[in-house]
Tab-separated table of C-alpha atoms and ligand atoms in Angstrom:
chain	number	residue	atom	x	y	z
Y	160	MET	CA	0.000	0.000	0.000
Y	161	ASN	CA	1.200	3.489	-0.875
Y	162	ARG	CA	1.886	6.037	1.801
Y	163	LEU	CA	-0.844	8.676	1.716
Y	164	ALA	CA	-0.664	12.453	2.060
Y	165	ASN	CA	-0.891	13.065	5.801
Y	166	PHE	CA	-1.719	16.649	6.785
Y	167	CYS	CA	-1.782	15.933	10.524
Y	168	ALA	CA	-0.727	18.834	12.774
Y	169	GLY	CA	1.390	16.617	14.989
Y	170	PRO	CA	2.708	14.029	15.351
Y	171	ALA	CA	3.072	14.700	11.671
Y	172	SER	CA	4.268	13.299	8.374
Y	173	MET	CA	7.908	12.187	8.179
Y	174	PRO	CA	10.031	12.155	5.005
Y	175	THR	CA	9.619	8.701	3.416
Y	176	ALA	CA	13.365	8.523	2.704
Y	177	VAL	CA	14.053	8.916	6.428
Y	178	LEU	CA	11.626	6.150	7.397
Y	179	GLU	CA	13.161	3.859	4.760
Y	180	LYS	CA	16.642	4.515	6.135
Y	181	ALA	CA	15.415	3.841	9.682
Y	182	GLN	CA	13.722	0.666	8.441
Y	183	SER	CA	16.918	-0.567	6.817
Y	184	GLU	CA	18.817	0.024	10.072
Y	185	LEU	CA	16.061	-1.019	12.459
Y	186	LEU	CA	17.219	-4.515	13.388
Y	187	ASN	CA	20.951	-4.064	13.095
Y	188	TRP	CA	22.524	-0.616	13.216
Y	189	ARG	CA	25.616	-0.590	10.987
Y	190	GLY	CA	26.651	-4.142	11.722
Y	191	THR	CA	26.597	-3.738	15.498
Y	192	GLY	CA	24.058	-6.546	15.804
Y	193	ALA	CA	21.554	-4.416	17.719
Y	194	SER	CA	18.943	-1.747	17.078
Y	195	VAL	CA	19.673	1.861	18.053
Y	196	MET	CA	16.793	1.596	20.521
Y	197	GLU	CA	18.469	-1.335	22.237
Y	198	ILE	CA	21.845	0.221	23.021
Y	199	SER	CA	22.999	2.310	25.975
Y	200	HIS	CA	22.885	6.063	25.657
Y	201	ARG	CA	26.370	5.982	27.205
Y	202	SER	CA	27.791	3.688	24.495
Y	203	ALA	CA	30.324	5.022	21.988
Y	204	ASP	CA	27.963	4.140	19.116
Y	205	TYR	CA	25.096	6.128	20.589
Y	206	ILE	CA	27.301	9.108	21.539
Y	207	GLU	CA	28.360	9.185	17.871
Y	208	ILE	CA	24.699	9.300	16.745
Y	209	ALA	CA	23.839	11.996	19.287
Y	210	THR	CA	26.869	14.166	18.514
Y	211	LYS	CA	26.328	13.910	14.760
Y	212	ALA	CA	22.697	15.026	15.149
Y	213	GLU	CA	23.774	18.099	17.101
Y	214	GLN	CA	26.519	18.956	14.597
Y	215	ASP	CA	24.077	18.663	11.691
Y	216	LEU	CA	21.479	20.830	13.440
Y	217	ARG	CA	24.166	23.456	14.146
Y	218	LYS	CA	25.052	23.417	10.438
Y	219	LEU	CA	21.425	23.673	9.308
Y	220	MET	CA	20.589	26.596	11.601
Y	221	ASN	CA	24.035	28.170	11.690
Y	222	ILE	CA	24.200	27.944	15.496
Y	223	GLY	CA	27.318	29.517	17.016
Y	224	ASP	CA	29.470	28.217	19.881
Y	225	ASP	CA	27.936	30.759	22.248
Y	226	TYR	CA	24.710	28.700	22.130
Y	227	ALA	CA	24.015	25.375	23.812
Y	228	VAL	CA	21.822	22.795	22.065
Y	229	LEU	CA	19.856	20.502	24.347
Y	230	PHE	CA	17.906	17.356	23.389
Y	231	LEU	CA	15.303	17.056	26.148
Y	232	GLN	CA	12.008	15.327	26.941
Y	233	GLY	CA	8.628	16.533	28.167
Y	234	GLY	CA	7.489	18.300	25.005
Y	235	ALA	CA	7.228	22.006	24.354
Y	236	ALA	CA	4.615	22.165	27.113
Y	237	LEU	CA	7.218	21.296	29.766
Y	238	GLN	CA	9.231	24.268	28.527
Y	239	PHE	CA	6.284	26.491	29.482
Y	240	SER	CA	7.449	25.745	33.072
Y	241	ALA	CA	11.170	25.366	32.426
Y	242	ILE	CA	11.436	28.850	30.891
Y	243	PRO	CA	10.265	30.823	33.953
Y	244	LEU	CA	12.063	28.422	36.311
Y	245	ASN	CA	15.340	28.976	34.472
Y	246	LEU	CA	15.020	32.612	33.467
Y	247	LEU	CA	12.539	34.623	35.525
Y	248	ASN	CA	15.036	35.156	38.353
Y	249	GLY	CA	12.971	37.625	40.398
Y	250	GLY	CA	12.508	39.935	37.420
Y	251	THR	CA	9.632	40.523	35.021
Y	252	ALA	CA	8.857	38.377	31.992
Y	253	ASP	CA	6.944	39.808	29.029
Y	254	TYR	CA	4.512	37.549	27.152
Y	255	LEU	CA	2.895	38.287	23.805
Y	256	THR	CA	-0.052	35.993	23.084
Y	257	THR	CA	-1.333	35.339	19.573
Y	258	GLY	CA	-3.156	32.024	19.948
Y	259	THR	CA	-3.622	28.871	22.002
Y	260	TRP	CA	0.033	27.970	22.524
Y	261	SER	CA	1.412	31.332	23.589
Y	262	GLU	CA	-1.616	31.699	25.879
Y	263	LYS	CA	-0.803	28.364	27.510
Y	264	ALA	CA	2.812	29.443	27.948
Y	265	TYR	CA	1.659	32.707	29.529
Y	266	LYS	CA	-0.775	30.982	31.902
Y	267	GLU	CA	1.855	28.511	33.038
Y	268	ALA	CA	4.360	31.313	33.696
Y	269	LYS	CA	1.655	33.112	35.719
Y	270	ARG	CA	1.673	30.202	38.174
Y	271	TYR	CA	5.309	30.965	38.980
Y	272	GLU	CA	4.418	34.588	39.540
Y	273	ALA	CA	1.896	33.344	42.126
Y	274	LEU	CA	4.732	31.365	43.758
Y	275	GLY	CA	6.781	34.545	44.057
Y	276	LEU	CA	9.419	33.806	41.414
Y	277	GLY	CA	8.951	37.168	39.694
Y	278	ARG	CA	6.385	39.102	37.668
Y	279	VAL	CA	4.718	37.980	34.470
Y	280	ASN	CA	3.362	40.708	32.213
Y	281	LEU	CA	0.937	40.297	29.309
Y	282	VAL	CA	2.291	42.566	26.549
Y	283	ALA	CA	-0.716	42.243	24.241
Y	284	SER	CA	-3.198	39.555	23.300
Y	285	GLY	CA	-4.243	38.679	19.747
Y	286	ASP	CA	-7.647	37.479	18.546
Y	287	GLY	CA	-6.314	34.372	16.800
Y	288	MET	CA	-6.570	35.999	13.372
Y	289	ASP	CA	-4.071	38.821	13.619
Y	290	VAL	CA	-1.077	40.009	15.655
Y	291	PRO	CA	-1.664	43.064	17.868
Y	292	ALA	CA	-0.031	46.200	16.430
Y	293	VAL	CA	3.416	46.827	17.902
Y	294	GLU	CA	2.314	50.307	19.048
Y	295	THR	CA	-0.141	48.683	21.470
Y	296	TRP	CA	2.433	46.408	23.147
Y	297	GLN	CA	2.948	47.121	26.856
Y	298	LEU	CA	6.598	46.149	27.185
Y	299	SER	CA	8.352	46.209	30.560
Y	300	GLU	CA	11.286	48.514	30.977
Y	301	GLN	CA	13.802	45.794	31.753
Y	302	ALA	CA	12.327	42.351	31.268
Y	303	SER	CA	14.214	39.155	32.120
Y	304	TYR	CA	12.913	37.855	28.794
Y	305	PHE	CA	10.236	38.355	26.135
Y	306	HIS	CA	8.246	35.248	25.150
Y	307	TYR	CA	6.244	34.704	21.958
Y	308	CYS	CA	5.203	31.953	19.555
Y	309	PRO	CA	6.326	32.658	15.960
Y	310	ASN	CA	3.834	30.159	14.539
Y	311	GLU	CA	0.515	29.422	16.221
Y	312	THR	CA	-0.140	25.869	15.063
Y	313	ILE	CA	-3.877	25.883	15.781
Y	314	HIS	CA	-4.806	29.353	14.517
Y	315	GLY	CA	-2.349	29.437	11.616
Y	316	VAL	CA	-1.012	32.840	12.681
Y	317	GLN	CA	2.684	33.403	11.965
Y	318	ILE	CA	5.019	36.250	12.902
Y	319	PHE	CA	7.685	36.418	10.195
Y	320	GLU	CA	9.779	39.260	11.579
Y	321	THR	CA	11.509	38.766	14.887
Y	322	PRO	CA	10.106	41.337	17.347
Y	323	LYS	CA	12.406	44.215	18.176
Y	324	VAL	CA	12.612	44.262	21.966
Y	325	ASN	CA	15.412	44.924	24.458
Y	326	ALA	CA	15.025	41.710	26.450
Y	327	PRO	CA	16.354	38.273	25.438
Y	328	ILE	CA	13.739	36.704	23.173
Y	329	VAL	CA	12.345	33.275	24.051
Y	330	ALA	CA	10.438	31.692	21.193
Y	331	ASP	CA	8.294	28.567	20.851
Y	332	PHE	CA	9.317	27.334	17.390
Y	333	SER	CA	7.546	23.954	17.717
Y	334	SER	CA	5.683	24.150	14.409
Y	335	CYS	CA	8.058	26.248	12.291
Y	336	ILE	CA	11.611	25.309	13.257
Y	337	LEU	CA	13.700	24.518	10.154
Y	338	SER	CA	10.927	25.722	7.823
Y	339	GLU	CA	12.743	28.940	6.905
Y	340	PRO	CA	16.169	30.404	7.673
Y	341	ILE	CA	16.275	32.409	10.917
Y	342	ASN	CA	19.052	34.319	12.629
Y	343	VAL	CA	19.646	32.353	15.823
Y	344	ASN	CA	21.624	35.291	17.229
Y	345	ASP	CA	18.375	37.272	17.513
Y	346	PHE	CA	17.174	34.862	20.215
Y	347	GLY	CA	17.945	34.031	23.822
Y	348	VAL	CA	16.095	30.703	23.715
Y	349	ILE	CA	14.560	28.770	20.842
Y	350	TYR	CA	12.570	25.691	21.791
Y	351	ALA	CA	10.535	23.167	19.845
Y	352	GLY	CA	8.814	19.846	20.333
Y	353	ALA	CA	10.105	17.525	17.609
Y	354	GLN	CA	6.829	16.008	16.456
Y	355	LYS	CA	5.738	18.788	14.076
Y	356	ASN	CA	8.608	19.606	11.780
Y	357	ILE	CA	11.476	17.377	12.894
Y	358	GLY	CA	10.834	13.842	14.047
Y	359	PRO	CA	8.772	11.673	16.350
Y	360	ALA	CA	7.230	12.836	19.625
Y	361	GLY	CA	9.285	12.499	22.786
Y	362	LEU	CA	12.114	14.861	21.922
Y	363	THR	CA	12.255	18.596	22.611
Y	364	LEU	CA	14.987	20.875	21.326
Y	365	VAL	CA	16.222	23.803	23.375
Y	366	ILE	CA	18.772	26.176	21.879
Y	367	ILE	CA	19.937	28.649	24.494
Y	368	ARG	CA	22.502	31.452	24.619
Y	369	LYS	CA	25.059	30.344	27.173
Y	370	ASP	CA	25.081	33.575	29.189
Y	371	LEU	CA	21.443	32.831	30.138
Y	372	LEU	CA	22.401	29.613	31.922
Y	373	GLU	CA	23.282	31.252	35.231
Y	374	GLN	CA	19.930	32.479	36.526
Y	375	ALA	CA	17.834	29.401	37.361
Y	376	SER	CA	15.596	29.469	40.415
Y	377	ALA	CA	16.488	27.235	43.371
Y	378	TRP	CA	13.026	25.700	42.769
Y	379	CYS	CA	13.946	24.551	39.271
Y	380	PRO	CA	13.966	20.721	39.220
Y	381	ASN	CA	17.388	19.327	38.330
Y	382	ILE	CA	16.020	17.642	35.242
Y	383	MET	CA	14.632	20.948	33.933
Y	384	ASN	CA	17.752	22.963	34.704
Y	385	TYR	CA	19.379	23.922	31.396
Y	386	LYS	CA	22.857	24.320	32.861
Y	387	ASN	CA	22.679	20.881	34.457
Y	388	GLN	CA	21.504	19.389	31.188
Y	389	LEU	CA	24.307	21.047	29.250
Y	390	GLU	CA	26.922	19.839	31.730
Y	391	ASN	CA	25.544	16.335	31.254
Y	392	ASP	CA	25.222	16.468	27.444
Y	393	SER	CA	21.391	16.246	27.751
Y	394	MET	CA	21.857	12.889	29.462
Y	395	LEU	CA	21.110	13.703	33.079
Y	396	ASN	CA	18.815	10.711	32.754
Y	397	THR	CA	18.025	8.442	29.807
Y	398	PRO	CA	17.127	10.651	26.848
Y	399	SER	CA	14.628	9.799	24.086
Y	400	THR	CA	17.315	7.861	22.279
Y	401	TYR	CA	15.347	6.629	19.277
Y	402	ALA	CA	13.588	9.954	18.668
Y	403	TRP	CA	16.975	11.688	18.856
Y	404	TYR	CA	18.386	9.218	16.282
Y	405	LEU	CA	15.410	9.690	13.934
Y	406	SER	CA	15.677	13.471	14.249
Y	407	GLY	CA	19.333	13.116	13.275
Y	408	LEU	CA	18.242	11.271	10.127
Y	409	VAL	CA	15.855	14.154	9.338
Y	410	PHE	CA	18.720	16.657	9.750
Y	411	GLU	CA	20.836	14.564	7.324
Y	412	TRP	CA	17.927	14.457	4.876
Y	413	LEU	CA	17.583	18.252	5.020
Y	414	LEU	CA	21.330	18.764	4.470
Y	415	ASP	CA	21.288	16.327	1.527
Y	416	ASN	CA	18.431	18.329	-0.015
Y	417	GLY	CA	19.967	21.785	0.097
Y	418	GLY	CA	19.326	22.740	3.730
Y	419	VAL	CA	16.825	25.201	5.120
Y	420	GLU	CA	17.069	27.697	2.228
Y	421	ALA	CA	15.993	25.033	-0.271
Y	422	ILE	CA	13.128	23.654	1.835
Y	423	ALA	CA	11.948	27.230	2.516
Y	424	LYS	CA	11.425	27.768	-1.227
Y	425	THR	CA	9.290	24.650	-1.460
Y	426	ASN	CA	7.407	25.651	1.695
Y	427	ARG	CA	6.620	29.083	0.226
Y	428	ALA	CA	5.387	27.493	-3.003
Y	429	LYS	CA	3.175	25.032	-1.112
Y	430	ALA	CA	1.593	27.733	1.048
Y	431	GLU	CA	1.144	30.106	-1.886
Y	432	LEU	CA	-0.695	27.453	-3.906
Y	433	LEU	CA	-2.999	26.507	-1.048
Y	434	TYR	CA	-3.886	30.092	-0.035
Y	435	ARG	CA	-4.448	31.027	-3.691
Y	436	THR	CA	-6.877	28.124	-4.068
Y	437	ILE	CA	-8.732	29.292	-0.939
Y	438	ASP	CA	-8.769	32.971	-1.973
Y	439	GLU	CA	-9.961	32.271	-5.518
Y	440	SER	CA	-13.124	30.602	-4.277
Y	441	ASP	CA	-16.162	31.760	-2.301
Y	442	PHE	CA	-16.587	28.204	-1.140
Y	443	TYR	CA	-13.464	28.216	1.091
Y	444	SER	CA	-12.088	30.941	3.329
Y	445	ASN	CA	-9.196	31.699	5.671
Y	446	LYS	CA	-9.723	34.538	8.148
Y	447	VAL	CA	-6.115	35.275	9.125
Y	448	ASN	CA	-4.584	38.636	8.202
Y	449	PRO	CA	-2.703	37.807	4.962
Y	450	LYS	CA	0.503	39.283	6.435
Y	451	HIS	CA	0.388	36.704	9.208
Y	452	ARG	CA	-0.808	33.624	7.396
Y	453	SER	CA	1.212	30.617	8.476
Y	454	ILE	CA	3.228	28.802	5.844
Y	455	MET	CA	3.083	25.594	7.930
Y	456	ASN	CA	-0.507	25.344	9.225
Y	457	VAL	CA	-3.336	26.450	6.968
Y	458	PRO	CA	-6.791	26.519	8.570
Y	459	PHE	CA	-9.720	26.969	6.206
Y	460	GLN	CA	-13.485	27.008	6.502
Y	461	LEU	CA	-16.199	25.786	4.173
Y	462	ALA	CA	-18.908	28.419	3.591
Y	463	ASN	CA	-21.472	25.703	4.261
Y	464	THR	CA	-20.364	23.942	7.456
Y	465	GLU	CA	-22.944	21.218	6.818
Y	466	LEU	CA	-20.543	19.928	4.183
Y	467	ASP	CA	-17.648	19.570	6.661
Y	468	LYS	CA	-18.219	15.889	7.334
Y	469	LEU	CA	-18.608	15.053	3.664
Y	470	PHE	CA	-15.414	16.972	2.880
Y	471	LEU	CA	-13.514	14.957	5.477
Y	472	ASP	CA	-14.963	11.620	4.316
Y	473	GLU	CA	-14.266	12.271	0.648
Y	474	SER	CA	-10.796	13.719	1.204
Y	475	LYS	CA	-9.887	10.637	3.195
Y	476	LYS	CA	-11.151	8.430	0.365
Y	477	ALA	CA	-8.949	10.472	-1.978
Y	478	GLY	CA	-5.890	9.650	0.165
Y	479	LEU	CA	-5.699	13.041	1.893
Y	480	LEU	CA	-5.544	12.369	5.610
Y	481	ASN	CA	-6.200	14.337	8.792
Y	482	LEU	CA	-7.646	17.575	7.428
Y	483	LYS	CA	-9.995	18.154	10.354
Y	484	GLY	CA	-9.328	21.524	11.978
Y	485	HIS	CA	-8.713	21.968	15.694
Y	486	ARG	CA	-11.981	22.306	17.645
Y	487	VAL	CA	-10.938	25.804	18.811
Y	488	VAL	CA	-11.059	27.094	15.218
Y	489	GLY	CA	-13.326	24.538	13.543
Y	490	GLY	CA	-13.417	23.721	9.839
Y	491	MET	CA	-10.324	22.268	8.229
Y	492	ARG	CA	-6.602	22.600	8.674
Y	493	ALA	CA	-3.825	21.395	6.407
Y	494	SER	CA	-0.451	21.190	8.116
Y	495	ILE	CA	2.134	21.369	5.388
Y	496	TYR	CA	5.424	20.819	7.199
Y	497	ASN	CA	8.767	20.111	5.533
Y	498	ALA	CA	7.939	16.457	4.872
Y	499	ILE	CA	4.851	17.372	2.806
Y	500	THR	CA	5.715	17.663	-0.884
Y	501	LEU	CA	4.464	20.246	-3.377
Y	502	GLU	CA	2.805	17.364	-5.264
Y	503	GLN	CA	0.825	16.427	-2.165
Y	504	VAL	CA	-0.403	20.007	-1.786
Y	505	GLN	CA	-1.310	19.971	-5.489
Y	506	SER	CA	-3.384	16.827	-4.892
Y	507	LEU	CA	-5.130	18.635	-2.045
Y	508	THR	CA	-5.941	21.749	-4.092
Y	509	GLU	CA	-7.193	19.624	-6.995
Y	510	PHE	CA	-9.444	17.745	-4.603
Y	511	MET	CA	-10.693	21.027	-3.123
Y	512	LYS	CA	-11.588	22.397	-6.565
Y	513	ALA	CA	-13.347	19.191	-7.588
Y	514	PHE	CA	-15.274	19.106	-4.298
Y	515	GLU	CA	-16.392	22.702	-4.818
Y	516	GLN	CA	-17.534	21.942	-8.389
Y	517	LYS	CA	-19.619	19.051	-7.144
Y	518	HIS	CA	-21.112	20.635	-4.040
Y	519	GLY	CA	-20.686	24.400	-4.423
I	785	LIG	C1	2.314	21.253	19.583
I	785	LIG	C2	2.763	22.509	20.183
I	785	LIG	C3	3.056	22.625	21.551
I	785	LIG	C4	2.889	21.472	22.524
I	785	LIG	O1	3.850	20.521	22.265
I	785	LIG	P1	3.996	19.226	23.186
I	785	LIG	O2	5.261	18.630	22.642
I	785	LIG	O3	2.793	18.373	22.981
I	785	LIG	O4	4.147	19.672	24.589
I	785	LIG	C5	3.504	23.825	22.032
I	785	LIG	N1	3.670	24.879	21.231
I	785	LIG	C6	3.396	24.827	19.913
I	785	LIG	C7	3.595	26.021	19.057
I	785	LIG	C8	2.946	23.631	19.349
I	785	LIG	O5	2.673	23.572	18.040
């Protein structure tokens, strides 16, 4: 059976070439007689896999030596706690919210304010369709950090320009990491759960400027302490070894295919085609301010919501999987991460046009 086009928001589609490579190495990794998932994270073979993955990620994102790269567990959601515990330090943290995920991060940080770890300030709050105008942002004078989410996975709201603020910027890149080139030096912390645009669930990347490693709260659990994790090569306890290995294969695949610049071109083309198809019809709509439309997650509504179920049934029959939108937004959502090809998006837009012709 052929692999189908899977538009799931996460865990999401993986590059077929990566899964084939993993399959060929599954039972016996490079003649060692064991699977990667069966060997110690302290073994020389595994250290080689882990180190190579970090080196490749550094190459892909052009990460300098003044940044640490951590391969952690707990998902992006655990970072909602780890960030204030490591960085708040009795000061004030600024949070911009533009959708579900940055709101969750803000609410979690607020709990640490209640515990007396510092202040947490809401800079501005978006409506899930647009980003509040910069002039309305209530920034603190000297924040410990500024937190935002460059790509709201559920609402499909993306901020393409890094905000210009004085504080170190902490950004939840879970659904847009490696989709386009970014300047890592603009950020204090970049974090991302792997299961959207990198690899399988269970691995969380944290890229942190090393001068920010000195201000963790005494309440910060050892396992969440970035400095501790760095000093232990992200192996304070057993890491997600297999997810780390698979993510390494994805990094190799990206490097073999021209890196982030090359994939960004394809990503732009995919998003452009899908939004054009939506905009050219009265049957489909997307309500996000065109300047902030996500190139990774494309929510869209049918004018007649009574056709939603039929759309989902027929798209599934056509080999287009997981197009149901998040309940917060309703309608449909196509997540078109790096592993989704332009041809798969073309199949989707052709299906959408045919469906409109039949039912519009
Ligand atoms: C999926 C997602 C999360 C939550 O990730 P988990 O790994 O499930 O904790 C957080 N932020 C963003 C932007 C996401 O897309």
